[in-house]
Every structure is written in structure tokens, then in C-alpha cells.
PDB file of C-alpha atoms and ligand atoms in Angstrom:
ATOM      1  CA  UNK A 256     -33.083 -54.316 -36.405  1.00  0.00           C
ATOM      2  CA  UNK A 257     -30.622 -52.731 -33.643  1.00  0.00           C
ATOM      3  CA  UNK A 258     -30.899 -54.323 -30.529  1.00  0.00           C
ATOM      4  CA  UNK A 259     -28.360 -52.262 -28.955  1.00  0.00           C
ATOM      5  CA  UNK A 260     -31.512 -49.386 -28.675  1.00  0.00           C
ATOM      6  CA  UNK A 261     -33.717 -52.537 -27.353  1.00  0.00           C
ATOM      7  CA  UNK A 262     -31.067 -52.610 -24.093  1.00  0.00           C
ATOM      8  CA  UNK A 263     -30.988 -49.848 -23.575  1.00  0.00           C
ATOM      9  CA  UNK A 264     -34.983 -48.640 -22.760  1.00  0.00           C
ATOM     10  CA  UNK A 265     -36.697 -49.455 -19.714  1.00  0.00           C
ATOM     11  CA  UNK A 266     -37.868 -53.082 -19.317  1.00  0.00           C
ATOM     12  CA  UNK A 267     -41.671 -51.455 -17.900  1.00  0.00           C
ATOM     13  CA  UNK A 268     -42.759 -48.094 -18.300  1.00  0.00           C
ATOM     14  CA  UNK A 269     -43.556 -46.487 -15.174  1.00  0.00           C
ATOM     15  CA  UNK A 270     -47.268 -46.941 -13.721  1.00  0.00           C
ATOM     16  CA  UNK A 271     -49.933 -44.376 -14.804  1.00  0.00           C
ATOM     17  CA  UNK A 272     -50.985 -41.838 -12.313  1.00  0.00           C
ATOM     18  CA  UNK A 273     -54.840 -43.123 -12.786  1.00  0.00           C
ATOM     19  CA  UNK A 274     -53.148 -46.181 -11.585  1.00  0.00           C
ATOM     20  CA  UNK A 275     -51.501 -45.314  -8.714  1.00  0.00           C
ATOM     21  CA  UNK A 276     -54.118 -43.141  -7.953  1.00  0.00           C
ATOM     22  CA  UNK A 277     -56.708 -46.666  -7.824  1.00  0.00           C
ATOM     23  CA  UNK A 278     -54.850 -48.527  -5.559  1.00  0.00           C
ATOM     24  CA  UNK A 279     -55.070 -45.764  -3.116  1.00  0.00           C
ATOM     25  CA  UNK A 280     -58.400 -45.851  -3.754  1.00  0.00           C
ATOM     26  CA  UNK A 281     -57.986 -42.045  -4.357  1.00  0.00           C
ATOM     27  CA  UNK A 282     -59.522 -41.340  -7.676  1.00  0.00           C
ATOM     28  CA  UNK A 283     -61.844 -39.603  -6.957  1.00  0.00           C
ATOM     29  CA  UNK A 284     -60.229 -37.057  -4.604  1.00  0.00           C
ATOM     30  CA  UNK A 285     -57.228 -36.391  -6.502  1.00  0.00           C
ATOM     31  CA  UNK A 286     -56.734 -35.482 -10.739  1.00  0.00           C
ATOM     32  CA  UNK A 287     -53.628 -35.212 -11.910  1.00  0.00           C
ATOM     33  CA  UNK A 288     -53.537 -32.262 -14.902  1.00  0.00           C
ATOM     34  CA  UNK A 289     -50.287 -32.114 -16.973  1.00  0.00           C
ATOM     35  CA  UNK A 290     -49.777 -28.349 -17.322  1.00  0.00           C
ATOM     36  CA  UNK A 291     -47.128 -27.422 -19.961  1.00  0.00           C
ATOM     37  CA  UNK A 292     -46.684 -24.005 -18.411  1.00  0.00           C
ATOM     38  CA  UNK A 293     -45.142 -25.155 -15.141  1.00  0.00           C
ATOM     39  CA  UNK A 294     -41.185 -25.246 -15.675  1.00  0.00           C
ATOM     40  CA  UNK A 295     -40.143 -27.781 -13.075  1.00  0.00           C
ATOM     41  CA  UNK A 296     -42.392 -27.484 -10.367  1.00  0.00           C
ATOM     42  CA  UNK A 297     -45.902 -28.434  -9.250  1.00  0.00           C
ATOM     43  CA  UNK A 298     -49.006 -27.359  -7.579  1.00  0.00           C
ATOM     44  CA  UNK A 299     -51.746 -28.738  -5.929  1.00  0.00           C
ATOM     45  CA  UNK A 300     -55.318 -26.824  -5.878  1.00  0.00           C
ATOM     46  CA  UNK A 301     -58.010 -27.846  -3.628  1.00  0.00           C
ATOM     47  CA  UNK A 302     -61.528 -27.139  -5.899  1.00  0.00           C
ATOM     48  CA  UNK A 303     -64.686 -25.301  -4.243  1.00  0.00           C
ATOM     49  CA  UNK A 304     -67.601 -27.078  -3.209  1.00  0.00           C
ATOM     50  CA  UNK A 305     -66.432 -30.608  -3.855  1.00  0.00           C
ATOM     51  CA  UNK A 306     -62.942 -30.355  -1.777  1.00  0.00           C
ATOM     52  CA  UNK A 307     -61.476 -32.463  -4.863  1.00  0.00           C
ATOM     53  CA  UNK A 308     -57.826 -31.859  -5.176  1.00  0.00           C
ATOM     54  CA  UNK A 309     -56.086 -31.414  -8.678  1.00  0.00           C
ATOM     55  CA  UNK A 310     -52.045 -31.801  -8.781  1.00  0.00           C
ATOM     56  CA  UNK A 311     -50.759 -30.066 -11.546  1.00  0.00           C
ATOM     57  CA  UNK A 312     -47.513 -31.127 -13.066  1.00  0.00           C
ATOM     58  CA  UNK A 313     -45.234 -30.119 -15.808  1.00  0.00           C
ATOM     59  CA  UNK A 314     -45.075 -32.639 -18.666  1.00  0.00           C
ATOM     60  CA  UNK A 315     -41.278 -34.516 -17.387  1.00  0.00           C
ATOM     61  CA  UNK A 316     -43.195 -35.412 -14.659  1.00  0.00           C
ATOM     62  CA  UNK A 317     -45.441 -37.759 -15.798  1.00  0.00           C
ATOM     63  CA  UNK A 318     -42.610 -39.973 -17.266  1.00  0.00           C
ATOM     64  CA  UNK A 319     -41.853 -40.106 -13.322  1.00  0.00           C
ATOM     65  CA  UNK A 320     -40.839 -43.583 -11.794  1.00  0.00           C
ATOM     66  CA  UNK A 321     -43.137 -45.025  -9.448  1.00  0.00           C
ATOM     67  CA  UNK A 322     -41.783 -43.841  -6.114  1.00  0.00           C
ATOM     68  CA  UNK A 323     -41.585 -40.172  -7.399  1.00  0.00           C
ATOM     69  CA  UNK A 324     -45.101 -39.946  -8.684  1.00  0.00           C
ATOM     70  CA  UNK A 325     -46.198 -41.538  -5.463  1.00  0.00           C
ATOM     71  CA  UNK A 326     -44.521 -38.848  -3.492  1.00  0.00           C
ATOM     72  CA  UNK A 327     -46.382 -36.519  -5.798  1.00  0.00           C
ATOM     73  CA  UNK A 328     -49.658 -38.226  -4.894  1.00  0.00           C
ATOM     74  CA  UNK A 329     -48.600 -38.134  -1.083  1.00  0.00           C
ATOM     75  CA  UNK A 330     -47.462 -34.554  -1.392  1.00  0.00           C
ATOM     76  CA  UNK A 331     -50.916 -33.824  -2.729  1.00  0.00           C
ATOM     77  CA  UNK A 332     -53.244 -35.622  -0.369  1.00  0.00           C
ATOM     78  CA  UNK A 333     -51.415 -34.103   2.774  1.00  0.00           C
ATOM     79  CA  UNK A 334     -53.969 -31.742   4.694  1.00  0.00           C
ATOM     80  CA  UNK A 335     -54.023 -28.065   4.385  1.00  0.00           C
ATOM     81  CA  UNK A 336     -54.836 -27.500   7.695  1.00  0.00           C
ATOM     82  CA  UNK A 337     -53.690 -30.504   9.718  1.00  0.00           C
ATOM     83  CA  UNK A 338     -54.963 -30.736  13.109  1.00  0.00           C
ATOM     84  CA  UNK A 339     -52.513 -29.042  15.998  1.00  0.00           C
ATOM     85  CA  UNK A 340     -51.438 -32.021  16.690  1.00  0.00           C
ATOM     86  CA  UNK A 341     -50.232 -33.351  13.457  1.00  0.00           C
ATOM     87  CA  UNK A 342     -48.835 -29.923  11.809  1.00  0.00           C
ATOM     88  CA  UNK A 343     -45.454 -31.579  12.759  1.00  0.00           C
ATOM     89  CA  UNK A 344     -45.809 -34.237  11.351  1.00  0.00           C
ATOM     90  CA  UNK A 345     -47.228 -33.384   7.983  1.00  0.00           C
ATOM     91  CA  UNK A 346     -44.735 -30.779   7.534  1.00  0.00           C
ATOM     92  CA  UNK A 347     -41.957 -33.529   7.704  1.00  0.00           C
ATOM     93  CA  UNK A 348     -44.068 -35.669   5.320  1.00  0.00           C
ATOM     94  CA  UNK A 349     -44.321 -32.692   3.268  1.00  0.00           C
ATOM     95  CA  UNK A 350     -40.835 -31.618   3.309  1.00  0.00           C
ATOM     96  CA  UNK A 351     -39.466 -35.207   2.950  1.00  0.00           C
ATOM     97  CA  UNK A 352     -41.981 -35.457  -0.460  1.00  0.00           C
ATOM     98  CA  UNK A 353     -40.414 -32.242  -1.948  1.00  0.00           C
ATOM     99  CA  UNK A 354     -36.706 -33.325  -1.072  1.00  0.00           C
ATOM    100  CA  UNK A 355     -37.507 -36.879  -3.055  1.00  0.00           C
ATOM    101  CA  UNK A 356     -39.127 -34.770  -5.674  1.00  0.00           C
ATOM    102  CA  UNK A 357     -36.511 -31.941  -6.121  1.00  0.00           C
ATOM    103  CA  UNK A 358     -33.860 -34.842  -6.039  1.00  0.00           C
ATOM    104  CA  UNK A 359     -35.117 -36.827  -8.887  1.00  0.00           C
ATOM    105  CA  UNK A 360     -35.370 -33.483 -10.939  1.00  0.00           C
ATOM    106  CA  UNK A 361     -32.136 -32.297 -10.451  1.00  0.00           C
ATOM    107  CA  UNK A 362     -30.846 -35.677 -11.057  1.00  0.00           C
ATOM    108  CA  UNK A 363     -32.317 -35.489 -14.803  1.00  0.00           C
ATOM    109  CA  UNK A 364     -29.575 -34.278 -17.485  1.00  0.00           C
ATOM    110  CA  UNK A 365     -31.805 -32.329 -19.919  1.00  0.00           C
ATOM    111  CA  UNK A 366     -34.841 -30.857 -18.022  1.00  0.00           C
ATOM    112  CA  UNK A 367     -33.537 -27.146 -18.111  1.00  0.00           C
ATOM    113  CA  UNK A 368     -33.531 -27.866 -21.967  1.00  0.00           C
ATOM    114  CA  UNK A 369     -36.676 -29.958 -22.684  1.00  0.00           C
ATOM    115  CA  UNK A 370     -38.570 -27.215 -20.456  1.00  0.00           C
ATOM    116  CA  UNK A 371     -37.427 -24.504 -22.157  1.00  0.00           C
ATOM    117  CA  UNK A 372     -40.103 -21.611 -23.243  1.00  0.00           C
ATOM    118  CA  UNK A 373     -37.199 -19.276 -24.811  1.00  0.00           C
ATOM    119  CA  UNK A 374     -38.504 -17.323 -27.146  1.00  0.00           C
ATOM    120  CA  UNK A 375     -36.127 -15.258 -29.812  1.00  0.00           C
ATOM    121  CA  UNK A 376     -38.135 -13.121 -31.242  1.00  0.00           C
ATOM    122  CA  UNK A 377     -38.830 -11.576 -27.308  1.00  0.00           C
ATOM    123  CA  UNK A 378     -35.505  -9.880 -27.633  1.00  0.00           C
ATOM    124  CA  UNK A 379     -35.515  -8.333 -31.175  1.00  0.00           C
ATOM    125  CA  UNK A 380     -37.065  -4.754 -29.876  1.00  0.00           C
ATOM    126  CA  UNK A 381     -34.638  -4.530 -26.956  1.00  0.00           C
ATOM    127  CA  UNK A 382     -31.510  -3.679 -28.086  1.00  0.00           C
ATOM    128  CA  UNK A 383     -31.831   0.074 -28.680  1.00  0.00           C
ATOM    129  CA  UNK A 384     -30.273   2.463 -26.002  1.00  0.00           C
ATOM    130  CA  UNK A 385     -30.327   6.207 -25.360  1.00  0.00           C
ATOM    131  CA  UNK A 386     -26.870   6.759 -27.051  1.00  0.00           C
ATOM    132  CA  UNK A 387     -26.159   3.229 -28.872  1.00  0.00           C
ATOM    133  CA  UNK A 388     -27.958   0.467 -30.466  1.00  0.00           C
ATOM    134  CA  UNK A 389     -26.243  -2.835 -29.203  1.00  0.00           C
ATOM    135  CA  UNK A 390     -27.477  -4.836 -32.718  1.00  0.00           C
ATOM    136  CA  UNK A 391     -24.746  -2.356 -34.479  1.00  0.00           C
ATOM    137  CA  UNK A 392     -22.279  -2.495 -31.354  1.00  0.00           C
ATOM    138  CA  UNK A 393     -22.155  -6.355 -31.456  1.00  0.00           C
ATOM    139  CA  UNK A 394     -22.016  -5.713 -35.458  1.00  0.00           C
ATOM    140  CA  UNK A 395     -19.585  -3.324 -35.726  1.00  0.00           C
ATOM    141  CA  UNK A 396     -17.330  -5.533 -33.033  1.00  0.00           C
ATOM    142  CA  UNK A 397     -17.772  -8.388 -34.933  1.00  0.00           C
ATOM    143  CA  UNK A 398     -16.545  -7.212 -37.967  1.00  0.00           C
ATOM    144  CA  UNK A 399     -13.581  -5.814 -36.720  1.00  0.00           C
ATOM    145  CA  UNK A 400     -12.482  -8.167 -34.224  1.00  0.00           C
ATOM    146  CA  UNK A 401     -14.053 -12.157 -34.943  1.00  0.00           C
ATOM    147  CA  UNK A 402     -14.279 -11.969 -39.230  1.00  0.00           C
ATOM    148  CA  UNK A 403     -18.060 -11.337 -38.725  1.00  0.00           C
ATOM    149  CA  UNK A 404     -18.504 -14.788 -37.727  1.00  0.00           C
ATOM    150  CA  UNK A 405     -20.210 -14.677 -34.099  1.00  0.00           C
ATOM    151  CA  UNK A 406     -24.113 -14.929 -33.899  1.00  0.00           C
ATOM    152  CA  UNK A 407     -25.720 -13.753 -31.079  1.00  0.00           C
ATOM    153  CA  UNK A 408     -29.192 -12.070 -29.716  1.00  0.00           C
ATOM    154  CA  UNK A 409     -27.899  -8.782 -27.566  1.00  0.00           C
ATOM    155  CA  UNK A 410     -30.263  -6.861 -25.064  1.00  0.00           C
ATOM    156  CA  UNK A 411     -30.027  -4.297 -22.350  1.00  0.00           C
ATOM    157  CA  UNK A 412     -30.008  -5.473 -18.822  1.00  0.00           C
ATOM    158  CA  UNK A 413     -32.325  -3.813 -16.306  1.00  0.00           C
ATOM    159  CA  UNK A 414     -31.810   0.068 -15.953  1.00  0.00           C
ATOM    160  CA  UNK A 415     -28.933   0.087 -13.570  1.00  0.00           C
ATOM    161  CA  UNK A 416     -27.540  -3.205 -13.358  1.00  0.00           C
ATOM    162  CA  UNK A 417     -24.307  -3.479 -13.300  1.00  0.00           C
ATOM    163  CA  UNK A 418     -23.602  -7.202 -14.637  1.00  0.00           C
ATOM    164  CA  UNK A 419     -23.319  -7.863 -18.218  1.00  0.00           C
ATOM    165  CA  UNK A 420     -23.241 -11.599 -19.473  1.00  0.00           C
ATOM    166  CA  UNK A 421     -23.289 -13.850 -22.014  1.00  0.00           C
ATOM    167  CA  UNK A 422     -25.749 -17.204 -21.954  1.00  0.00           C
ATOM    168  CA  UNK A 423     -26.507 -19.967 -24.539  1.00  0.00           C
ATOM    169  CA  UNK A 424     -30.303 -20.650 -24.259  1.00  0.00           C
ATOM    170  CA  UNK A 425     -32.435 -23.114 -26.265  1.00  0.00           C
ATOM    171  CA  UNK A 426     -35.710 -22.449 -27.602  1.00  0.00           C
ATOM    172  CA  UNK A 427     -38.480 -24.982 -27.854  1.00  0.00           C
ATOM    173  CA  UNK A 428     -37.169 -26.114 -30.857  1.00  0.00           C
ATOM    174  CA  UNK A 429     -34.143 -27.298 -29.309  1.00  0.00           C
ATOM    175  CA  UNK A 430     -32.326 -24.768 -31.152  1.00  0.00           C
ATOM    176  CA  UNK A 431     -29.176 -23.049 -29.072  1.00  0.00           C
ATOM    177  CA  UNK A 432     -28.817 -19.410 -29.073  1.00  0.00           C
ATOM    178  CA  UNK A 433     -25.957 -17.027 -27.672  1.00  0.00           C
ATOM    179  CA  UNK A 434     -27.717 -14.263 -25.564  1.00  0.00           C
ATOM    180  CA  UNK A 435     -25.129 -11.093 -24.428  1.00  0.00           C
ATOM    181  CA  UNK A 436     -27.489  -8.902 -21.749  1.00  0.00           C
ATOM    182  CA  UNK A 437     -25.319  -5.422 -21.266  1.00  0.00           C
ATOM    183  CA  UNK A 438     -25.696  -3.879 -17.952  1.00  0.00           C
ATOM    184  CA  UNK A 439     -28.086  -1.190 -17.417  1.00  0.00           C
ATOM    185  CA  UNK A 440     -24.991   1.238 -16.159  1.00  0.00           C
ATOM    186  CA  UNK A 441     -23.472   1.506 -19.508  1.00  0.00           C
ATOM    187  CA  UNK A 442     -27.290   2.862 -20.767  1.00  0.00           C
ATOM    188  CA  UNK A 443     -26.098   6.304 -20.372  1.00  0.00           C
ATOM    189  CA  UNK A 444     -25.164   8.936 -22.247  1.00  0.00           C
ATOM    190  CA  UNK A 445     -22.119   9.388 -20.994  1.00  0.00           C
ATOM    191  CA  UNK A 446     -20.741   6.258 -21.646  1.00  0.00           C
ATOM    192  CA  UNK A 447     -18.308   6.593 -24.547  1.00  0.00           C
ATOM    193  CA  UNK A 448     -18.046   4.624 -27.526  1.00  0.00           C
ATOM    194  CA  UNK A 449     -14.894   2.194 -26.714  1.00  0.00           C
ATOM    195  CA  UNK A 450     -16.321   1.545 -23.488  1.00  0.00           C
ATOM    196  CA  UNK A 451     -19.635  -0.274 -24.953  1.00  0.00           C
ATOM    197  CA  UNK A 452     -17.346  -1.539 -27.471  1.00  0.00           C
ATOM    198  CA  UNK A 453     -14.919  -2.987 -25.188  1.00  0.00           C
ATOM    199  CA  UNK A 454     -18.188  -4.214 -22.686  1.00  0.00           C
ATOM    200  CA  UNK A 455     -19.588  -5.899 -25.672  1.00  0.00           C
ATOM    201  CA  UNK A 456     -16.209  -7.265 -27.141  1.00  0.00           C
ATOM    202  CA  UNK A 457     -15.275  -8.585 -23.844  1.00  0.00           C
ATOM    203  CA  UNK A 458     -18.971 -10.799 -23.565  1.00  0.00           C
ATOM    204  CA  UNK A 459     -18.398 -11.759 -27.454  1.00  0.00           C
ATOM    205  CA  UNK A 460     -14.935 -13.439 -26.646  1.00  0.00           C
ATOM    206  CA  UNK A 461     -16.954 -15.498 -23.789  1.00  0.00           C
ATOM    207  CA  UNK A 462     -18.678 -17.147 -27.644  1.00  0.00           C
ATOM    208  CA  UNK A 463     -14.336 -17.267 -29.345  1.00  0.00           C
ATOM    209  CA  UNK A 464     -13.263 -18.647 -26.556  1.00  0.00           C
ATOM    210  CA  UNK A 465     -16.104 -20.698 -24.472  1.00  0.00           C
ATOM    211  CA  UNK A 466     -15.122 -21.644 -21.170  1.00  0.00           C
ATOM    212  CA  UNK A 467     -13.152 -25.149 -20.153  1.00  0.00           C
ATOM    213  CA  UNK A 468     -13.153 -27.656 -16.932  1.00  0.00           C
ATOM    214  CA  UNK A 469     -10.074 -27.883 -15.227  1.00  0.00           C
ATOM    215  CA  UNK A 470     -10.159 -29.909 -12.170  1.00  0.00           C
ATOM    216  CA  UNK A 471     -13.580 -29.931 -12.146  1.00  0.00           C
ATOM    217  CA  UNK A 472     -13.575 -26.102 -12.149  1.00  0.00           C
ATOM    218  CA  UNK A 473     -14.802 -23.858 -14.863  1.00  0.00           C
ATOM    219  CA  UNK A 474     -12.418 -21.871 -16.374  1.00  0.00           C
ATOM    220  CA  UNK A 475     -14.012 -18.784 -17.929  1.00  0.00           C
ATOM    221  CA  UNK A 476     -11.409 -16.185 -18.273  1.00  0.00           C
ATOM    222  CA  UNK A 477      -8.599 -18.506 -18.982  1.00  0.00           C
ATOM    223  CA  UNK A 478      -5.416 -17.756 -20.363  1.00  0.00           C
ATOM    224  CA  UNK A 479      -6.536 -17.744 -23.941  1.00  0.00           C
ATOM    225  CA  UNK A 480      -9.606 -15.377 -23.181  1.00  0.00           C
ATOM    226  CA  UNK A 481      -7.527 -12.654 -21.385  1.00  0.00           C
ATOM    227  CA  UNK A 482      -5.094 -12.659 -24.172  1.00  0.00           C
ATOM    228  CA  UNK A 483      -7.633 -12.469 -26.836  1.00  0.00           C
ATOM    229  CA  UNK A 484      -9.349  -9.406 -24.293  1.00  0.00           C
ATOM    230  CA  UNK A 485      -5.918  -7.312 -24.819  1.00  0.00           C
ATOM    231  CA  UNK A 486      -6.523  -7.358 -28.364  1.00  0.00           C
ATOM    232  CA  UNK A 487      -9.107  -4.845 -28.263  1.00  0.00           C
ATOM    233  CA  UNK A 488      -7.409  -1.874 -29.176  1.00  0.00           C
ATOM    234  CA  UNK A 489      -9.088   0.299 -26.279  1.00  0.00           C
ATOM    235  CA  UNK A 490      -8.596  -2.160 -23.558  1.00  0.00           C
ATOM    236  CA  UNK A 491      -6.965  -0.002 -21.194  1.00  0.00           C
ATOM    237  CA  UNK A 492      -8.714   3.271 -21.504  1.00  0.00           C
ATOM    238  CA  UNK A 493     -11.438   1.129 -20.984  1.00  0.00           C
ATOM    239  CA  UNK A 494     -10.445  -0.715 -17.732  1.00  0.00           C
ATOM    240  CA  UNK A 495      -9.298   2.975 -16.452  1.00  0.00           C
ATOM    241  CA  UNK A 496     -12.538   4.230 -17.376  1.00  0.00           C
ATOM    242  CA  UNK A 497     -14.590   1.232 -15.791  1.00  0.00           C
ATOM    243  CA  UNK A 498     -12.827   2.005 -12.028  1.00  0.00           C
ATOM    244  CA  UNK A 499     -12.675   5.703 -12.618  1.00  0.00           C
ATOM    245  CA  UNK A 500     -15.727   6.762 -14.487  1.00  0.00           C
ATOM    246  CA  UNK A 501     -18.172   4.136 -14.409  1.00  0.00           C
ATOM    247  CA  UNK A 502     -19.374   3.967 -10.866  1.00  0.00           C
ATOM    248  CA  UNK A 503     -20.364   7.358 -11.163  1.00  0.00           C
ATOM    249  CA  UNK A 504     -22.915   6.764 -13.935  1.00  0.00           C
ATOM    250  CA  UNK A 505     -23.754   4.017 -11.729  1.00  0.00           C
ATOM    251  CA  UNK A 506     -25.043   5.987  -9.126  1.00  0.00           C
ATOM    252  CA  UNK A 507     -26.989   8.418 -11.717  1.00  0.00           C
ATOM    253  CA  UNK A 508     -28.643   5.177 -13.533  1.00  0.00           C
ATOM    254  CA  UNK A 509     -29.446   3.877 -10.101  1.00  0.00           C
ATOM    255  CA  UNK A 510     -31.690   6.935  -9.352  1.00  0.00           C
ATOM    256  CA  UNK A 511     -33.263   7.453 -12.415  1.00  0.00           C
TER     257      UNK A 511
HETATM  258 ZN1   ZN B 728     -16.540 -12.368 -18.526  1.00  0.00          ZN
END
């Protein structure tokens, strides 16, 4: 027995749609569908023929309190094409459905998480280049610089881009991942060896050294990280060669 997990669930559970749905007496123009596709949001489709309506929703959804399901409802009942005289009017309605909606969503801690359709495996063909294979870049930088002891799935970022980054995702399993993406621009082959090193060495340290709050501010390249970036032995030809050199490529990727 632990009563302390008693307190702390919900005294009801939340009304069914099908009940909602009956005492609007609106069962049999509206079906709600749980779609496990839909990330956060939701759609409504009016069928042929019959006019029926089906609101489609992703799974979170359903688990819903009462005055969020019936602005789902609402949302879903409001006519396509209103009458001239009421388009105002149900676009307010509409908008002031979506803002309820969108608020509730946002206000949940773990929805990015639950709804996550990350897939691993997606990235394991996509980290071969024209002059260098990230997998043995982020291996070879590993080895020499973190004791072999960061994990991570690498890819290249569109052809082009210039932004590299480094994300933690979570796959439907609820298992976290660290995912560098290397910008397009340094696809080339005229992008020298310390450079992708130093690229990929400076998005590895982001794993060594995640980032802090301070004031209520994220801190991502704190003290500690840009300390631990000077320890890459090329760190300066590297900065020189990112003003100097790389913009350049840049423009070459860009028109490829
Ligand atoms: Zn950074």
C-alpha cells in the first residue's frame, strides 16, 4: 500500500469524448479518431455524402480535461463556410478554441517526449561525405580528445547549410540520444581535415560540457566550454580558416 501515489492522481478521470459528444446531442455528426501519427496537432475532415465530421487527434489528447476536449468538439463543429455574416464571428470562436488548445499543450511537461517518432536507425546511412566520413571524424575526435567516452549519432546537414548542432532526441522507447548535424558548407572538398575536426570537436564538447541556467538564461558556451574548445590543438587555424576560407566554399556549396 502507498497512499502517497493515491494523492497524488486525479480524483475523476476526465469525461469521454462519446460523452461529451451526447450531451451535445452531437454523436452522430462528429467522431473523434485518435491518430498516433499527428505530433501535437489536430484536424478535422468533413466526409462526402453524409457531411459527418471526424476530429482527429493525437493520442495526449484524449487524456484532455473537460474544457479542452470541449473546445476540441467546438473547434470541430464550427462551419466551413459560415454565412457572410457570421465569418467574424466564427473566426474568433475558432481562434479563441486553438489559443485554449495550444495553451493546454504547451502547458504539458513531457509532450515533445511522449510524441516522439525518432527513429535511430534513419541516420546510420548519412554520415558519409565527399572527402570525410563523420562516423570516423566523431571517432577519431573522440579518441583523442574525450577517452572515447562520448556516444553520439552524427549526420550531414542539408547541402549548404551553414549551422552545425548538437541535439538530445528520444526515441519511442524513451531512450535519449545525442544527435551532432554538420553543416552542409563543410561537405566540400576543400575543407581540410582540422577544420571538420575542430567543427565536430567543438559540437562534441556541447555533450562534455552540457549547457547550465544562470539567471534563468542558458548558458551554452560558458566558461568551462570555451576553455575546453582551446584544447583542440588546431583551434586557431581553424577559427582563421572559418572567417577567411569558409564563406567561400559557402558560396560554391550554395550553387551546387
Ligand atoms: Zn556551439
Amino acid at each position: 500500500m502507498e497512499p502517497v501515489i493515491q494523492l497524488s492522481l486525479p480524483l475523476f478521470d476526465p469525461p469521454a469524448f462519446d460523452d461529451l459528444l451526447q450531451q451535445r446531442h452531437a454523436c452522430g455528426i462528429l467522431t473523434v479518431i485518435i491518430n498516433r501519427r499527428l505530433k501535437h496537432g489536430w484536424q478535422v475532415k468533413v466526409l462526402p455524402f453524409s457531411g459527418k465530421r471526424q476530429l482527429s487527434i493525437p493520442p495526449f489528447l484524449n487524456e484532455a480535461p473537460e474544457e479542452i476536449k470541449n473546445c476540441l468538439i467546438g473547434w470541430a463543429l464550427l462551419p466551413c463556410r459560415p454565412q457572410r455574416s457570421r465569418k467574424k464571428t466564427v473566426r474568433e470562436q475558432r481562434s479563441l478554441f486553438e489559443k485554449k488548445i495550444w495553451n493546454y499543450i504547451e502547458s504539458l511537461p513531457d509532450v515533445p517526449r511522449r510524441m516522439s517518432r525518432f527513429n535511430p536507425d534513419d541516420f546510420s546511412g548519412n554520415a558519409r561525405g565527399h572527402s570525410f566520413d563523420l562516423r570516423e571524424v566523431f571517432d577519431s575526435v573522440n579518441n583523442s580528445y574525450f577517452g572515447g567516452s562520448l556516444k553520439a549519432l552524427v549526420r550531414w546537414g542539408n547541402a549548404g547549410s551553414r549551422t552545425s548542432y548538437h541535439a538530445t532526441k528520444t526515441d519511442a522507447n524513451g531512450h535519449r540520444f545525442n544527435l551532432i548535424t554538420i553543416a552542409g558548407a563543410y561537405n566540400h572538398r576543400d575543407v581540410p581535415r582540422f577544420a571538420i575536426e575542430a567543427i565536430m570537436h567543438h559540437e562534441m564538447l556541447h555533450i562534455a560540457v552540457p549547457p547550465y541556467k544562470k539567471n534563468g538564461r542558458a548558458v551554452i558556451h560558458g566558461k568551462e566550454f570555451k576553455s575546453g574548445e582551446r584544447k583542440f590543438n588546431w583551434f586557431r587555424e581553424w577559427r582563421k580558416w572559418e572567417h577567411g576560407k569558409l564563406p567561400g566554399i559557402v558560396r560554391k556549396t550554395g550553387k551546387a
